[in-house]
Short mmCIF file of C-alpha atoms and ligand atoms in Angstrom, two decimals:
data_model
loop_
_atom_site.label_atom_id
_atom_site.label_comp_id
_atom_site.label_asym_id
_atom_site.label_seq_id
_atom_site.Cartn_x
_atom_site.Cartn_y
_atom_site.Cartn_z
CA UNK A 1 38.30 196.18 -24.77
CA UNK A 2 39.06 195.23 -21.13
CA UNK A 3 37.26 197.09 -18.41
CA UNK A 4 39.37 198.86 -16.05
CA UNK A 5 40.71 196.56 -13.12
CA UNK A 6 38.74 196.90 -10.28
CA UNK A 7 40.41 198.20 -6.69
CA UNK A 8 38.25 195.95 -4.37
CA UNK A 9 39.55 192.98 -2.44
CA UNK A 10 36.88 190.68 -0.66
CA UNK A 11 38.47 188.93 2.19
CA UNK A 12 36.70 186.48 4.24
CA UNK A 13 37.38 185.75 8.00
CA UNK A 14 39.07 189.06 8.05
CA UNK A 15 38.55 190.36 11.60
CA UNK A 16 41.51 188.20 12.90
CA UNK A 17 44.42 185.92 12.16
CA UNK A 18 45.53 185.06 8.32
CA UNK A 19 42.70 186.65 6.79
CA UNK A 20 43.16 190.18 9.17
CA UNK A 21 46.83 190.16 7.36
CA UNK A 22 45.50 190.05 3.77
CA UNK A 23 43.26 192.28 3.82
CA UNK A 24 45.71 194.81 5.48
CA UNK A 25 48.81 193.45 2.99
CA UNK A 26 46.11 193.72 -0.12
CA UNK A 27 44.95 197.28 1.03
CA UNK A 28 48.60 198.08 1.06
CA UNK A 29 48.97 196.87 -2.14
CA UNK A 30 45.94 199.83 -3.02
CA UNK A 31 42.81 198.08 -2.85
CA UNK A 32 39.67 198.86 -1.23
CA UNK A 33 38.35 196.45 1.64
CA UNK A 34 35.18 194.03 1.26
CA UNK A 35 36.02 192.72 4.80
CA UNK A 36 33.81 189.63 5.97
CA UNK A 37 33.90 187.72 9.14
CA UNK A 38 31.45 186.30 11.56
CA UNK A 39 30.77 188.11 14.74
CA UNK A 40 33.72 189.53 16.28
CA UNK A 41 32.85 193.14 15.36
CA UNK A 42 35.40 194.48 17.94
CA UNK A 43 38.07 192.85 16.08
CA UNK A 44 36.92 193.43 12.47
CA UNK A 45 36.58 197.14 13.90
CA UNK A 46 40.27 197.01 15.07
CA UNK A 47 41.43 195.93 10.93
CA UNK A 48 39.15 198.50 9.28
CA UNK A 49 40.89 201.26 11.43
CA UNK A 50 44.19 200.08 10.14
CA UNK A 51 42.96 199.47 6.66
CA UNK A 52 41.30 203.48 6.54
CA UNK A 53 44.41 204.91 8.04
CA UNK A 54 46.27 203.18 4.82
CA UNK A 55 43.90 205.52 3.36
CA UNK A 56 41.88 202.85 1.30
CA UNK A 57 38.33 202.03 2.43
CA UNK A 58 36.73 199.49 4.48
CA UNK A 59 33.31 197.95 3.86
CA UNK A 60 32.86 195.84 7.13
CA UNK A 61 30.31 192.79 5.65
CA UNK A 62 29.88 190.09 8.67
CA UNK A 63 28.11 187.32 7.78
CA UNK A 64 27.88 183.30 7.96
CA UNK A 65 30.02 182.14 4.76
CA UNK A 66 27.91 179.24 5.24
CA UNK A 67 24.41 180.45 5.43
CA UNK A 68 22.95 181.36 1.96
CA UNK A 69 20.51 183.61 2.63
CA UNK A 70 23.01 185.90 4.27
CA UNK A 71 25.35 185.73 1.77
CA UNK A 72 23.02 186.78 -0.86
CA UNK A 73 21.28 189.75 1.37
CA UNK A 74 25.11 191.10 2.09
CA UNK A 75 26.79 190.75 -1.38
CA UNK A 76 24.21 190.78 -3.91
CA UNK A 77 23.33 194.52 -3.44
CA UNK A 78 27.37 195.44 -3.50
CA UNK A 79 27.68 193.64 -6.41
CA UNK A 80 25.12 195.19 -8.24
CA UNK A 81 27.06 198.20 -8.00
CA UNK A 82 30.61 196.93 -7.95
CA UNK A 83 33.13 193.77 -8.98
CA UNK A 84 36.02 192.97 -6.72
CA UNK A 85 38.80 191.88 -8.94
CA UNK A 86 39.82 189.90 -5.84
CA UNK A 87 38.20 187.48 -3.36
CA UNK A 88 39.93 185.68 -0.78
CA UNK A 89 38.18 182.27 0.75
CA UNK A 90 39.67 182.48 4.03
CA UNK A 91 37.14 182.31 6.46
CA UNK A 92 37.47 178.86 8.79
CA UNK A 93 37.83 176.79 11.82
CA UNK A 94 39.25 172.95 13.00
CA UNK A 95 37.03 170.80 15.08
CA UNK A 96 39.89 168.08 15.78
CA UNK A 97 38.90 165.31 17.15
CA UNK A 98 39.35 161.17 16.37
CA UNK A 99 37.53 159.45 13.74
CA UNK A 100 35.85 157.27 16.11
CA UNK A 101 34.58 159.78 18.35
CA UNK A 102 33.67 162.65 16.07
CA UNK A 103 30.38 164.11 16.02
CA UNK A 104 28.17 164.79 12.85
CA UNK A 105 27.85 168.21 14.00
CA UNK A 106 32.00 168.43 14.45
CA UNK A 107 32.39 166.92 10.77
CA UNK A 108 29.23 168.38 8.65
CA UNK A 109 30.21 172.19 10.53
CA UNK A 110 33.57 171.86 9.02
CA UNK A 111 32.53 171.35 5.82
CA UNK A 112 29.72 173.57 5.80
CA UNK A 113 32.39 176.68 6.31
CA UNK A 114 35.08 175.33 3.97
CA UNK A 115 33.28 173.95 1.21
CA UNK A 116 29.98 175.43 1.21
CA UNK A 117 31.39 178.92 2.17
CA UNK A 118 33.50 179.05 -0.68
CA UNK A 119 30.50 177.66 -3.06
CA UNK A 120 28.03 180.18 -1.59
CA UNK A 121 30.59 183.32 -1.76
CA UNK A 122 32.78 182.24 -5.01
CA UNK A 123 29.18 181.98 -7.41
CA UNK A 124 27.76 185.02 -6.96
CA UNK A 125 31.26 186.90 -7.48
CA UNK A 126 32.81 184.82 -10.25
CA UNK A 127 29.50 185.21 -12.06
CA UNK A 128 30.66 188.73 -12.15
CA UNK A 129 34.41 188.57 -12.60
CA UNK A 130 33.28 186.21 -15.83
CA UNK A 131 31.45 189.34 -17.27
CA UNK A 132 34.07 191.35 -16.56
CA UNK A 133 37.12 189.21 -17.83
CA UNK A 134 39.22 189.37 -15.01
CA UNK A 135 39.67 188.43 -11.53
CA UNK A 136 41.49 186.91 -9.25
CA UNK A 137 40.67 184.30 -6.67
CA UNK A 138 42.40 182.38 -3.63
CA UNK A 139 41.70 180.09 -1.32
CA UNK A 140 43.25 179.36 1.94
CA UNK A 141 43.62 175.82 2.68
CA UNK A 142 46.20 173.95 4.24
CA UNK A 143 49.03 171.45 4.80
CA UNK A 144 46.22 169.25 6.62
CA UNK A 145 44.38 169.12 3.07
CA UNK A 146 47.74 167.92 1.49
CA UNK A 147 49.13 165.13 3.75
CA UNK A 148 46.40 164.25 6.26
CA UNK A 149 46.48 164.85 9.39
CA UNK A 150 45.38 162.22 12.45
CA UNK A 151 42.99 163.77 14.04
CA UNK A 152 41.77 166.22 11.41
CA UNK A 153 39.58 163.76 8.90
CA UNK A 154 36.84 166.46 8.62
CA UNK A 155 39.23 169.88 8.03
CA UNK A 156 41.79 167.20 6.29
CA UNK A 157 38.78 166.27 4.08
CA UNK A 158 37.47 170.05 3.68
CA UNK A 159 40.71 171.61 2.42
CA UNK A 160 41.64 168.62 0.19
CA UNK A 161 38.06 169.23 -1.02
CA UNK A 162 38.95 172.83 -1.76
CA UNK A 163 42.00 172.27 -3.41
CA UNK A 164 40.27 170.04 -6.20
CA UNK A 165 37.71 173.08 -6.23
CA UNK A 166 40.75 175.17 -6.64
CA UNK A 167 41.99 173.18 -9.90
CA UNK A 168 38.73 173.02 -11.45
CA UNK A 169 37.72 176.40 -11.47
CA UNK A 170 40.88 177.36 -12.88
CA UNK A 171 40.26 175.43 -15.57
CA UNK A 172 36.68 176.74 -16.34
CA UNK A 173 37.26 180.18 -15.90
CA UNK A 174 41.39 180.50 -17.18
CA UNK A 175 39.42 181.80 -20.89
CA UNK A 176 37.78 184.82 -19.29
CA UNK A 177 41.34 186.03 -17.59
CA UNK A 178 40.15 184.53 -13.96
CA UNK A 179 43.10 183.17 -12.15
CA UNK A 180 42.61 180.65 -9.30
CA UNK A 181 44.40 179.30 -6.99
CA UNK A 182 45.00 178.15 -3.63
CA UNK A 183 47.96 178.96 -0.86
CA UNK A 184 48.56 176.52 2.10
CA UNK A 185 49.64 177.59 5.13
CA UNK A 186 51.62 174.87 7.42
CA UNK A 187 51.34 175.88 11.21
CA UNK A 188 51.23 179.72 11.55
CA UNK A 189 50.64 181.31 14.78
CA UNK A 190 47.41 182.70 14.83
CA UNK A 191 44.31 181.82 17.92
CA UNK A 192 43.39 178.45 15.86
CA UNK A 193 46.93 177.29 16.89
CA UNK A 194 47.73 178.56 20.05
CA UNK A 195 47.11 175.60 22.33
CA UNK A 196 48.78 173.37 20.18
CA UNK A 197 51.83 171.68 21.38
CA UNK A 198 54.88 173.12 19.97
CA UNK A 199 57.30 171.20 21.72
CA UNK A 200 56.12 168.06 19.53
CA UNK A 201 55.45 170.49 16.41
CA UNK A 202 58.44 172.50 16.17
CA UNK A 203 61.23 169.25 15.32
CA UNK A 204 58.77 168.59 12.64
CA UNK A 205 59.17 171.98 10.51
CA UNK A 206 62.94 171.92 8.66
CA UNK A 207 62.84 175.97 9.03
CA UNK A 208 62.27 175.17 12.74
CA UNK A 209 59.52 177.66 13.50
CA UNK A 210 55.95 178.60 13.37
CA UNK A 211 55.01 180.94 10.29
CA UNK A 212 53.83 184.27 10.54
CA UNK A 213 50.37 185.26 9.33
CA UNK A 214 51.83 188.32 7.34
CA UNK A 215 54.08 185.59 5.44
CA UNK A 216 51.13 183.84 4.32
CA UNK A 217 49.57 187.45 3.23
CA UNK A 218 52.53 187.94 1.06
CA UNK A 219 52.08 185.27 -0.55
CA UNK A 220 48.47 185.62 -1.25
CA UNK A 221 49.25 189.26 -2.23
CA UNK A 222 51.97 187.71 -4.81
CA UNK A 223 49.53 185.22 -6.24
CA UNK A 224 47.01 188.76 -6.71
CA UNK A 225 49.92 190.85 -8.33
CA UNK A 226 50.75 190.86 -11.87
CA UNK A 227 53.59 189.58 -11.09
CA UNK A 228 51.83 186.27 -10.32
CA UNK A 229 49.79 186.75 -14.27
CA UNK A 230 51.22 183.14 -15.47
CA UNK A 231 49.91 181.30 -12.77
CA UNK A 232 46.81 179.50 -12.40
CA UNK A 233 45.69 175.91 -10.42
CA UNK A 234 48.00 175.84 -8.12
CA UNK A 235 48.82 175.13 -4.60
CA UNK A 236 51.49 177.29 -2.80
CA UNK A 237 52.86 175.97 0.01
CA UNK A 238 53.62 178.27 3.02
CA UNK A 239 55.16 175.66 5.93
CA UNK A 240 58.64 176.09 6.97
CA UNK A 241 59.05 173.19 4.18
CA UNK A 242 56.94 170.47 5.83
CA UNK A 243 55.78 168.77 2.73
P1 NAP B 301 41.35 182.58 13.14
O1 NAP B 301 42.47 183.43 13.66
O2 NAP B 301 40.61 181.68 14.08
O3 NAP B 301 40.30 183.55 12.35
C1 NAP B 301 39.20 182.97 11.73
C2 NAP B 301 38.47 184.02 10.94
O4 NAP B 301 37.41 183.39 10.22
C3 NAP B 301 37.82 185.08 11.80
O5 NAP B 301 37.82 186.29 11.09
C4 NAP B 301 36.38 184.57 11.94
O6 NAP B 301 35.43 185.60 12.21
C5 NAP B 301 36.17 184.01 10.56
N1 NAP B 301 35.10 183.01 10.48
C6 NAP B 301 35.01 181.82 11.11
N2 NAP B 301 33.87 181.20 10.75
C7 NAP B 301 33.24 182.02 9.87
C8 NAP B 301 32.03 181.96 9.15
N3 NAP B 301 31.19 180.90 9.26
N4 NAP B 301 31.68 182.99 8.33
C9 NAP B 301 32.50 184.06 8.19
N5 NAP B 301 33.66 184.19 8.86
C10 NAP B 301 34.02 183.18 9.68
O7 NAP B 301 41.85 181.60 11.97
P2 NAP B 301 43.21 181.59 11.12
O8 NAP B 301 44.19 180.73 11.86
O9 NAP B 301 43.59 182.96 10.73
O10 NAP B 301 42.72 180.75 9.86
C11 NAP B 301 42.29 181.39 8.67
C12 NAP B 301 42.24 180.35 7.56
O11 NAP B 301 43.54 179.77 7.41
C13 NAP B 301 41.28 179.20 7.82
O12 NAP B 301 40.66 178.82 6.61
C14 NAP B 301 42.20 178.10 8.31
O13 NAP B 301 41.66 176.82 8.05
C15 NAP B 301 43.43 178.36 7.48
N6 NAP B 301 44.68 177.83 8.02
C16 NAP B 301 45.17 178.25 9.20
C17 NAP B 301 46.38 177.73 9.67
C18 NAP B 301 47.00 178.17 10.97
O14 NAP B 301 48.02 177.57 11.35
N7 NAP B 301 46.48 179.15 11.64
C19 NAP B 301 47.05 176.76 8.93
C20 NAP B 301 46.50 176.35 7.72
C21 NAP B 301 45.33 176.90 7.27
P3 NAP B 301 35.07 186.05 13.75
O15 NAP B 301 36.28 186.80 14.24
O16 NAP B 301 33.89 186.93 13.62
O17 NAP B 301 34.82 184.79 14.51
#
């Protein structure tokens, strides 16, 4: 028999932006809050009021995604008690700059969050979810990871690397009732994009504005509804219709 479905949502870089909006959309949706993020504890203190007045509860977990040690202090203890059914690689940053000028710092920091963050974070819970039969998992990546971007080869390179982590874990865990898969956000107004110049952005996006990060919740909240229980290794798009 099936164990119950758990009511716990981990959400990394929750304290602002995208991730902020799916952890409040998700605790809508009736889930409990596993809410990660670095070091802005003002902000992460601003979404865990929202989240407890939606009377659901709010676990406030900052931490490096990156750093292993601290990932394994935070969550190994909570998951000794408890599976989220849902975890949400979200946490992230761009260090744009040209090929020819970027630093190894700029390019190995990029992939450290992306990549290694969703290694160090996804193991320990889909070890878990696999005894448990059930989960759900999505990543955030981005257009930048589908079409290249100049100027982004180390973010281009870390959500392109994501999305092949995306497919394959699908694959491996699609037996134990673990969905995964990934949603891509084109450019959605959030502080990562607000110095970019939207004069030369805008005539590039066929719906002619700049997404909203509670659009890109709603469609991560889709892809964690049963509505979404077909649907497994896959990208979904979230751009105005860029690509
Ligand atoms: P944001 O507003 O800058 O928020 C970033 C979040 O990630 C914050 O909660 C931050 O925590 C957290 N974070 C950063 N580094 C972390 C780390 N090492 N460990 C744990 N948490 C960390 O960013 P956003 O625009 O919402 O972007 C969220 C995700 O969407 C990223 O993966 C980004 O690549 C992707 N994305 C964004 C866009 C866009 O247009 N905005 C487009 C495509 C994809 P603190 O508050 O503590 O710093």
């Amino acid at each position: 028999m099936m164990a119950e479905k758990s009511k716990i949502a981990l959400v990394t870089g929750a304290s602002r932006g995208i991730g902020a909006a799916i952890a409040v959309t998700l605790a809508v949706d009736g889930y409990d809050i596993w809410l990660n993020y670095r070091s802005n504890h003002t902000a992460a203190a601003a979404v865990a009021e929202k989240i407890t007045n939606l009377g659901r509860e709010c676990r406030r977990l900052p931490f490096d995604v990156g750093d292993e040690e601290a990932v394994a202090e935070t969550l190994n203890p909570l998951l000794e008690q408890e599976t989220p059914y849902i975890l949400i690689n979200n946490a992230g940053f761009a260090r744009d700059g040209v090929m020819a000028l970027m630093s190894r710092y700029d390019w190995q920091s990029v992939l450290r969050v992306h990549l290694d963050g969703f290694f160090l974070v996804t193991k320990l819970v889909v070890a878990r979810m696999l005894r448990q039969r059930s989960g759900r998992i999505v990543n955030v990546v981005s257009t930048s990871g589908q079409t290249g971007v100049a100027g982004q080869v180390n973010y281009s390179a870390a959500k392109a690397g994501l999305i092949g982590a995306t497919r394959s874990l699908a694959a491996e865990v699609a037996r134990r009732n673990i969905l995964v898969n990934a949603v891509a956000p084109g450019f959605i107004e959030t502080e990562m994009t607000g110095d970019l110049p939207l004069d030369r952005i805008l005539p590039t996006i066929p719906l002619g504005r700049i997404g909203k990060v509670q659009e890109v919740a709603d469609a991560v909240a889709f892809l964690c509804s049963d509505k979404a229980s077909y649907i497994t290794g896959q990208i979904l798009s979230v751009n105005g219709g860029i690509v």
